[in-house]
Coordinates of C-alpha atoms in Angstrom, one line a residue:
X11 CA 0.8 -13.3 3.6
X12 CA 2.5 -16.5 2.6
X13 CA 3.0 -20.0 3.8
X14 CA 2.6 -22.3 0.8
X15 CA -0.5 -22.1 -1.2
X16 CA -2.3 -19.0 -1.7
X17 CA -0.8 -15.9 -3.0
X18 CA -1.6 -12.6 -1.8
X19 CA -0.9 -9.2 -3.5
X20 CA -0.9 -5.8 -1.7
X21 CA -3.5 -6.5 0.8
X22 CA -2.1 -7.0 4.1
X23 CA 0.1 -4.7 6.0
X24 CA 1.7 -7.3 8.3
X25 CA 3.5 -8.8 5.3
X26 CA 5.9 -5.7 4.9
X27 CA 8.2 -6.2 7.8
X28 CA 9.7 -2.7 7.7
X29 CA 12.4 -2.2 10.2
X30 CA 12.2 0.4 12.8
X31 CA 14.1 3.6 11.7
X32 CA 16.0 5.7 14.2
X33 CA 14.9 8.9 12.5
X34 CA 11.0 9.9 12.9
X35 CA 8.5 10.5 10.1
X36 CA 6.9 13.8 10.1
X37 CA 3.2 14.1 9.0
X38 CA 2.0 17.6 8.1
X39 CA -1.8 17.9 7.4
X40 CA -4.5 20.1 8.6
X41 CA -6.9 17.3 8.9
X42 CA -6.7 15.7 12.2
X43 CA -8.4 12.6 11.0
X44 CA -5.8 12.0 8.3
X45 CA -2.9 12.7 10.7
X46 CA -4.3 10.1 13.3
X47 CA -4.9 7.6 10.4
X48 CA -1.4 7.8 9.0
X49 CA 0.1 7.9 12.5
X50 CA -1.7 4.7 13.3
X51 CA -0.5 3.1 10.2
X52 CA 3.2 3.9 10.6
X53 CA 3.3 3.2 14.3
X54 CA 2.0 -0.4 13.6
X55 CA 5.0 -0.7 11.3
X56 CA 7.3 0.5 13.9
X57 CA 8.0 4.0 13.0
X58 CA 8.4 7.0 15.2
X59 CA 6.0 9.9 14.0
X60 CA 5.7 13.5 14.5
X61 CA 2.5 15.3 13.7
X62 CA 2.1 18.9 12.6
X63 CA -1.1 20.8 11.7
X64 CA 0.6 23.4 9.4
X65 CA 3.9 24.0 7.5
X66 CA 4.7 26.8 9.7
X67 CA 4.6 24.7 12.8
X68 CA 6.8 22.2 11.3
X69 CA 9.3 25.1 10.1
X70 CA 9.4 26.2 13.8
X71 CA 10.3 22.7 15.0
X72 CA 12.9 23.2 17.7
X73 CA 14.4 19.6 17.5
X74 CA 16.8 19.7 14.7
X75 CA 17.2 15.8 14.5
X76 CA 17.1 14.2 11.1
X77 CA 14.0 12.8 9.7
X78 CA 13.3 9.6 7.7
X79 CA 10.8 11.5 5.3
X80 CA 8.1 13.9 5.1
X81 CA 4.4 13.2 4.5
X82 CA 3.1 16.4 3.4
X83 CA -0.4 17.9 2.4
X84 CA -0.5 20.2 -0.4
X85 CA -3.2 22.5 0.5
X86 CA -2.4 23.9 3.9
X87 CA -3.3 27.1 5.6
X88 CA -0.7 29.8 5.1
X89 CA 2.3 28.1 3.7
X90 CA 1.5 25.5 1.2
X91 CA 3.0 22.0 0.8
X92 CA 4.6 22.9 -2.5
X93 CA 6.1 26.1 -1.1
X94 CA 7.5 24.2 1.9
X95 CA 9.0 21.8 -0.5
X96 CA 10.6 24.8 -2.3
X97 CA 11.8 26.5 0.8
X98 CA 13.4 23.4 2.0
X99 CA 15.1 22.8 -1.4
X100 CA 16.4 26.4 -1.4
X101 CA 18.0 26.1 2.0
X102 CA 19.6 22.8 1.3
X103 CA 17.6 20.7 3.6
X104 CA 17.3 17.3 2.0
X105 CA 14.3 15.4 3.3
X106 CA 12.4 12.8 1.1
X107 CA 8.7 14.2 0.6
X108 CA 5.7 12.1 -0.1
X109 CA 2.7 14.4 -0.9
X110 CA -0.9 13.3 0.1
X111 CA -3.7 15.6 -1.2
X112 CA -7.4 15.7 -1.8
X113 CA -6.9 18.2 -4.6
X114 CA -4.5 16.3 -7.1
X115 CA -3.9 17.0 -10.6
X116 CA -1.4 15.9 -13.1
X117 CA 0.2 19.4 -13.6
X118 CA 0.5 19.6 -9.8
X119 CA 1.9 16.1 -9.6
X120 CA 4.5 16.8 -12.3
X121 CA 5.6 19.8 -10.4
X122 CA 6.0 18.1 -7.3
X123 CA 7.9 15.1 -8.7
X124 CA 10.2 17.2 -10.8
X125 CA 11.1 19.1 -7.6
X126 CA 12.2 15.9 -6.1
X127 CA 9.1 14.3 -4.3
X128 CA 9.3 10.6 -3.8
X129 CA 5.4 10.1 -4.4
X130 CA 2.2 12.1 -5.0
X131 CA -0.7 10.4 -3.7
X132 CA -4.4 11.4 -3.7
X133 CA -6.8 10.9 -1.0
X134 CA -8.2 8.5 0.0
X135 CA -5.0 6.7 -0.3
X136 CA -4.4 2.9 -0.1
X137 CA -2.1 1.9 2.9
X138 CA 0.2 -0.2 0.7
X139 CA 0.8 2.7 -1.6
X140 CA 2.0 4.8 1.2
X141 CA 4.1 2.2 2.7
X142 CA 5.7 1.5 -0.7
X143 CA 6.3 5.3 -1.1
X144 CA 8.0 5.2 2.4
X145 CA 10.1 2.3 1.2
X146 CA 11.3 4.2 -1.8
X147 CA 12.0 7.3 0.3
X148 CA 14.2 5.4 2.8
X149 CA 16.1 3.5 0.0
X150 CA 16.6 6.7 -2.1
X151 CA 18.1 8.5 0.8
X152 CA 20.6 5.6 1.1
X153 CA 19.3 4.5 4.7
X154 CA 21.0 1.4 6.1
X155 CA 17.8 0.0 7.1
X156 CA 16.0 -1.4 4.0
X157 CA 13.2 -3.7 3.2
X158 CA 14.9 -6.8 2.1
X159 CA 11.6 -8.8 1.9
X160 CA 12.9 -11.4 4.4
X161 CA 9.6 -12.4 5.5
X162 CA 7.9 -15.7 4.3
X163 CA 4.4 -15.5 5.5
X164 CA 2.6 -14.3 2.2
X165 CA 2.1 -17.7 0.3
X166 CA -0.5 -19.9 1.9
X167 CA -2.1 -23.1 0.6
X168 CA -1.6 -26.6 -0.7
X169 CA -3.0 -26.7 -4.2
X170 CA -1.0 -28.1 -7.1
X171 CA -1.0 -24.7 -8.8
X172 CA 0.8 -23.1 -5.9
X173 CA 3.2 -26.0 -5.5
X174 CA 4.1 -25.5 -9.1
X175 CA 4.8 -21.8 -8.6
X176 CA 7.0 -22.6 -5.6
X177 CA 9.0 -25.0 -7.6
X178 CA 9.6 -22.3 -10.4
X179 CA 10.5 -19.8 -7.7
X180 CA 13.0 -22.1 -6.2
X181 CA 14.6 -22.8 -9.7
X182 CA 14.8 -19.2 -10.9
X183 CA 15.5 -17.2 -7.5
X184 CA 19.3 -18.1 -7.3
X185 CA 19.8 -16.8 -10.9
X186 CA 20.0 -13.2 -12.2
X187 CA 17.6 -14.0 -14.9
X188 CA 14.6 -11.5 -15.7
X189 CA 11.2 -12.9 -14.7
X190 CA 8.0 -12.0 -16.1
X191 CA 5.0 -12.5 -13.7
X192 CA 1.6 -12.9 -15.5
X193 CA -1.8 -13.1 -13.8
X194 CA -5.0 -11.4 -12.9
X195 CA -5.3 -8.4 -10.5
X196 CA -5.2 -9.6 -6.9
X197 CA -3.5 -12.8 -7.7
X198 CA -0.3 -12.1 -5.7
X199 CA 2.2 -11.1 -8.3
X200 CA 4.1 -8.6 -5.9
X201 CA 4.2 -11.4 -3.4
X202 CA 6.0 -13.6 -5.8
X203 CA 8.3 -11.0 -6.7
X204 CA 9.2 -10.4 -3.0
X205 CA 9.6 -14.2 -2.6
X206 CA 12.0 -14.5 -5.6
X207 CA 14.2 -11.4 -4.3
X208 CA 14.3 -13.1 -0.7
X209 CA 15.6 -16.3 -2.2
X210 CA 18.1 -14.7 -4.5
X211 CA 21.8 -13.7 -3.9
X212 CA 20.5 -10.1 -3.7
X213 CA 18.4 -10.6 -0.6
X214 CA 20.6 -8.3 1.5
X215 CA 20.1 -5.5 -1.1
X216 CA 17.0 -3.4 -1.8
X217 CA 13.8 -4.5 -3.4
X218 CA 12.6 -1.5 -5.2
X219 CA 8.9 -1.5 -6.7
X220 CA 7.8 0.8 -9.4
X221 CA 4.0 0.9 -10.2
X222 CA 4.3 1.7 -14.0
X223 CA 0.6 2.4 -14.3
X224 CA 0.8 5.4 -11.7
X225 CA 3.6 7.6 -13.1
X226 CA 2.7 10.6 -15.3
X227 CA 4.1 10.2 -18.8
X228 CA 6.3 13.3 -18.3
X229 CA 8.0 11.8 -15.3
X230 CA 8.9 8.3 -16.6
X231 CA 12.4 9.2 -17.5
X232 CA 13.2 11.1 -14.2
X233 CA 11.4 8.2 -12.2
X234 CA 13.5 5.6 -13.6
X235 CA 16.9 7.2 -14.1
X236 CA 16.8 10.3 -11.8
X237 CA 17.8 13.8 -12.7
X238 CA 20.4 16.5 -11.8
X239 CA 19.8 19.8 -10.3
X240 CA 18.8 22.4 -12.9
X241 CA 17.9 19.7 -15.5
X242 CA 14.6 21.5 -15.9
X243 CA 12.5 24.3 -14.3
X244 CA 11.8 23.0 -10.8
X245 CA 14.6 20.5 -10.4
X246 CA 16.0 22.2 -7.3
X247 CA 18.3 19.3 -6.5
X248 CA 19.7 15.8 -7.8
X249 CA 17.1 13.1 -7.6
X250 CA 18.0 9.4 -7.5
X251 CA 16.1 7.3 -9.9
X252 CA 14.7 3.9 -9.2
X253 CA 17.6 2.0 -11.1
X254 CA 20.1 3.7 -8.9
X255 CA 18.1 3.2 -5.6
X256 CA 18.0 -0.6 -6.7
X257 CA 21.7 -0.9 -7.4
X258 CA 23.0 -4.3 -6.3
X259 CA 19.3 -5.5 -5.7
X260 CA 16.1 -6.2 -7.5
X261 CA 13.8 -3.8 -9.6
X262 CA 10.2 -4.8 -9.6
X263 CA 8.4 -3.2 -12.6
X264 CA 4.7 -3.6 -11.7
X265 CA 2.1 -3.0 -14.5
X266 CA 4.8 -3.1 -17.1
X267 CA 2.3 -3.1 -19.8
X268 CA 1.1 0.4 -19.0
X269 CA 4.5 2.0 -20.0
X270 CA 3.9 4.4 -23.1
X271 CA 5.1 3.1 -26.4
X272 CA 7.5 6.0 -27.0
X273 CA 9.3 5.4 -23.6
X274 CA 9.9 1.8 -23.9
X275 CA 13.1 2.2 -26.1
X276 CA 14.8 3.9 -23.2
X277 CA 13.9 1.3 -20.7
X278 CA 15.0 -1.4 -23.4
X279 CA 18.4 0.1 -23.6
X280 CA 18.8 0.2 -19.8
X281 CA 17.9 -3.5 -19.6
X282 CA 20.0 -4.6 -22.5
X283 CA 23.1 -2.5 -22.0
X284 CA 22.8 -2.0 -18.3
X285 CA 23.6 1.7 -18.7
X286 CA 21.6 4.8 -18.6
X287 CA 22.0 8.6 -18.0
X288 CA 20.0 10.9 -15.5
X289 CA 18.0 13.5 -17.0
X290 CA 20.2 16.6 -17.6
X291 CA 23.6 14.6 -17.2
X292 CA 25.7 13.4 -19.9
X293 CA 27.5 11.0 -17.7
X294 CA 26.8 7.4 -18.1
X295 CA 25.9 5.3 -15.0
X296 CA 26.0 1.6 -14.8
X297 CA 22.9 -0.4 -13.7
X298 CA 23.4 -3.6 -11.7
X299 CA 19.9 -4.7 -11.0
X300 CA 17.9 -7.8 -11.3
X301 CA 14.5 -7.2 -13.0
X302 CA 11.3 -8.7 -12.2
X303 CA 8.3 -7.5 -14.3
X304 CA 4.4 -8.1 -13.7
X305 CA 1.4 -7.3 -15.8
X306 CA -2.2 -8.4 -15.9
X307 CA -2.3 -7.7 -19.6
X308 CA -1.7 -10.0 -22.5
X309 CA 1.6 -8.5 -23.8
X310 CA 1.5 -10.7 -27.0
X311 CA -1.9 -9.1 -27.9
X312 CA -0.2 -5.7 -27.1
X313 CA 2.7 -6.6 -29.5
X314 CA 0.4 -7.5 -32.2
X315 CA -1.7 -4.3 -31.7
X316 CA 1.5 -2.2 -32.0
X317 CA 1.1 -1.0 -28.2
X318 CA 4.2 -2.8 -27.0
X319 CA 7.7 -3.2 -28.4
X320 CA 8.4 -6.7 -29.4
X321 CA 12.0 -6.4 -28.6
X322 CA 11.1 -5.3 -25.0
X323 CA 8.6 -8.2 -24.6
X324 CA 11.3 -10.7 -25.6
X325 CA 13.8 -9.1 -23.3
X326 CA 11.4 -9.4 -20.4
X327 CA 9.9 -12.9 -21.2
X328 CA 13.0 -14.7 -20.4
X329 CA 11.4 -16.7 -17.5
X330 CA 7.5 -16.3 -17.5
X331 CA 5.7 -17.3 -14.5
X332 CA 1.8 -17.4 -14.6
X333 CA -0.2 -17.2 -11.4
X334 CA -3.5 -19.1 -11.6
X335 CA -6.6 -17.2 -10.2
X336 CA -8.1 -18.1 -7.1
X337 CA -11.2 -19.8 -8.8
X338 CA -8.8 -22.4 -10.3
X339 CA -7.6 -23.3 -6.7
X340 CA -10.5 -23.2 -4.5
X341 CA -8.8 -25.9 -2.4
X342 CA -6.5 -23.1 -1.0
X343 CA -9.5 -21.1 0.2
X344 CA -9.8 -22.8 3.7
X345 CA -6.3 -22.3 4.5
X346 CA -6.3 -18.7 3.3
X347 CA -9.4 -17.9 5.1
X348 CA -8.0 -19.1 8.4
X349 CA -4.9 -17.2 7.7
X350 CA -6.7 -13.9 7.1
X351 CA -8.9 -14.4 10.1
X352 CA -5.7 -14.6 12.3
X353 CA -4.3 -11.6 10.6
X354 CA -7.4 -9.6 11.1
X355 CA -7.7 -10.5 14.6
X356 CA -4.1 -9.7 15.2
X357 CA -4.3 -6.3 13.6
X358 CA -7.7 -5.3 15.0
X359 CA -6.8 -6.8 18.4
X360 CA -10.3 -8.3 18.7
X361 CA -11.9 -11.6 19.7
X362 CA -11.4 -14.4 17.3
X363 CA -14.6 -15.3 15.5
X364 CA -15.6 -18.7 14.5
X365 CA -15.4 -19.9 10.8
X366 CA -18.2 -22.2 10.6
X367 CA -18.8 -25.0 8.0
X368 CA -21.6 -23.1 6.4
X369 CA -19.4 -20.3 6.2
X370 CA -16.5 -22.0 4.7
X371 CA -18.9 -23.7 2.2
X372 CA -20.0 -20.2 1.1
X373 CA -16.5 -19.2 0.5
X374 CA -15.7 -22.2 -1.8
X375 CA -18.8 -21.7 -3.6
X376 CA -17.8 -18.4 -4.8
X377 CA -15.6 -17.8 -7.9
X378 CA -13.6 -14.8 -6.6
X379 CA -13.1 -12.4 -9.5
X380 CA -11.0 -10.2 -7.2
X381 CA -9.0 -13.1 -6.3
X382 CA -6.9 -13.4 -3.1
X383 CA -7.1 -9.6 -2.5
X384 CA -11.0 -9.8 -2.5
X385 CA -10.9 -12.7 -0.1
X386 CA -8.7 -10.8 2.3
X387 CA -11.2 -7.9 2.1
X388 CA -14.2 -10.1 2.7
X389 CA -12.7 -11.9 5.7
X390 CA -11.5 -8.5 7.3
X391 CA -15.2 -7.1 6.9
X392 CA -16.7 -10.3 8.3
X393 CA -14.4 -10.2 11.2
X394 CA -15.4 -6.7 12.0
X395 CA -19.1 -7.5 11.8
X396 CA -18.9 -10.8 13.8
X397 CA -17.9 -9.3 17.1
X398 CA -16.3 -12.6 18.1
X399 CA -19.1 -14.6 17.1
X400 CA -19.6 -16.7 13.9
X401 CA -18.3 -15.3 10.7
X402 CA -21.1 -14.7 8.0
X403 CA -20.4 -13.9 4.5
X404 CA -22.8 -12.0 2.0
X405 CA -21.4 -13.3 -1.2
X406 CA -23.4 -13.7 -4.6
X407 CA -24.3 -17.4 -5.3
X408 CA -22.6 -19.0 -8.3
X409 CA -25.3 -20.7 -10.5
X410 CA -23.8 -23.9 -12.3
X411 CA -25.0 -27.1 -13.7
X412 CA -23.8 -29.0 -10.8
X413 CA -25.8 -26.9 -8.3
X414 CA -28.8 -26.4 -10.4
X415 CA -32.4 -27.1 -9.1
X416 CA -32.7 -30.0 -11.6
X417 CA -30.1 -31.9 -9.8
X418 CA -32.0 -31.7 -6.4
X419 CA -33.3 -35.1 -5.0
X420 CA -37.1 -35.5 -5.3
X421 CA -39.6 -38.5 -4.7
X422 CA -40.5 -38.8 -8.4
X423 CA -39.1 -38.0 -11.9
X424 CA -36.7 -35.1 -11.6
X425 CA -38.6 -31.9 -13.1
X426 CA -36.9 -29.4 -15.3
X427 CA -37.4 -26.7 -12.6
X428 CA -39.0 -26.2 -9.3
X429 CA -42.1 -24.0 -8.7
X430 CA -42.2 -21.5 -5.9
X431 CA -44.2 -23.7 -3.6
X432 CA -41.8 -26.5 -4.1
X433 CA -39.0 -24.1 -3.2
X434 CA -40.8 -22.9 -0.1
X435 CA -41.6 -26.5 0.9
X436 CA -37.9 -27.6 0.6
X437 CA -36.6 -24.6 2.5
X438 CA -39.4 -25.2 5.2
X439 CA -38.4 -28.9 5.5
X440 CA -34.6 -28.1 5.6
X441 CA -35.2 -25.5 8.4
X442 CA -37.1 -28.1 10.4
X443 CA -34.3 -30.6 10.0
X444 CA -31.8 -28.3 11.2
X445 CA -33.9 -27.1 14.1
X446 CA -34.4 -30.7 15.3
X447 CA -30.8 -31.4 14.9
X448 CA -29.9 -28.5 17.3
X449 CA -32.7 -29.0 19.6
X450 CA -34.0 -25.6 18.5
X451 CA -31.0 -23.8 19.6
X452 CA -30.9 -20.7 17.5
X453 CA -27.8 -18.6 18.8
X454 CA -24.4 -19.5 19.6
X455 CA -21.8 -22.3 18.7
X456 CA -23.5 -25.1 17.0
X457 CA -26.8 -23.3 16.9
X458 CA -29.0 -23.5 13.9
X459 CA -28.1 -20.1 12.7
X460 CA -24.4 -21.0 12.7
X461 CA -25.0 -24.2 10.8
X462 CA -27.0 -22.6 8.2
X463 CA -24.5 -19.7 7.9
X464 CA -27.3 -16.9 8.7
X465 CA -27.7 -14.3 11.5
X466 CA -29.7 -15.5 14.4
X467 CA -32.1 -12.5 13.7
X468 CA -32.6 -13.6 10.1
X469 CA -33.4 -17.2 11.1
X470 CA -35.8 -16.0 13.7
X471 CA -37.6 -14.0 11.0
X472 CA -37.9 -17.1 8.6
X473 CA -39.1 -19.2 11.4
X474 CA -41.8 -16.6 12.2
X475 CA -42.8 -16.2 8.6
X476 CA -43.1 -19.9 8.0
X477 CA -45.1 -20.4 11.1
X478 CA -42.8 -23.1 12.5
X479 CA -43.2 -24.4 15.8
X480 CA -41.3 -26.9 17.9
X481 CA -44.0 -29.5 17.7
X482 CA -43.9 -29.5 14.0
X483 CA -40.4 -30.9 14.1
X484 CA -40.0 -34.4 12.9
X485 CA -39.6 -37.0 15.6
X486 CA -36.6 -39.3 15.4
X487 CA -37.2 -43.0 15.3
X488 CA -35.0 -44.7 17.9

């Protein structure tokens, strides 16, 4: 996910070089499909995995070797996930727990998180969310093997916008200055945060990500600063907060604009004074973290509307870094597309499809409202459907003055519009030209379907509908 041009958010799994952990991860879920999906994802990341269909089977686990973490369903036959969490806490077994459930609710998630769970994810879950939660679990349990974001394959492209971003990254990375990354969803803000951390003096320390939009209001203080055993009902043990987990490293506060206004003062104090207290503890801890924040919201407008503290805004806005949307750097699309094709082929272990000129043109004629994340998903879907053949992309057409019918060449004065018969005639003439150029070869490399960027079956249907015959093809004059 990175080379030098396009910025990718949380869209590809190969960009997260988590190191193989000596201790396995246990997955407890009564749904065999979920177990298999999680196992496949984790093994691809280099983890050892143990699967259990019930909490009782896990409890009877003969091997007492330590675990990296526990991925646990809430609703289980017999002993529920929450009950297993309570039993483990009462017996002094400390295993970081990540809950997966299809029956999520705020009260349930609050109960689980207060009891020490690392994360509470609802099904269907995003692969990146689960991998981020595992990273938090590993760092929170003080594992020596942490994701230090040493990869550099997430930035791909050659646009001036990307080169400008890279220059700014080079300037600010060696410092400890706070960085505020601004940009639309899917533009690659998390990738930039990882790149800054990787190039900083803290690169050998943890990079901890907090998605501020996903934390229930009741858990913000515990999530950021941690809590001590007995601080509130359900606090069965001490819990490390994100500031403590990131000590010496970098704390990435994603979606910073979503923090409730009444909780922003406590965050501001931790940033300004570099001190905080865990919930239920009167001892003050020191925070040595580098802050990188990101948002797709306009924080100035939020300040003006009274939804974001002005002093917190200025504390975060030390080094603003704005990421351009993909529609403003379409010259990066070809490199990004090839990059995503290679990644998809590697991940799916399938035959490499062909990226045709017509296919590339369709990608560059689209304005990508979902930015690089959307491009990645479109490429992955096309690779699946291509079956090793030519890639075809079903994208809406962008209508603009530059490509309007009024600009199409004609023999006489240009009309303000084209009638349906005129449009059909132009399509017919264009098809004949392409068929003549390819010698009426429909399928395969350099066939008419590939040049036009359509499926062979679609092209054959059009030829039949128009009643085209090979003898109708215009003859070349030699």
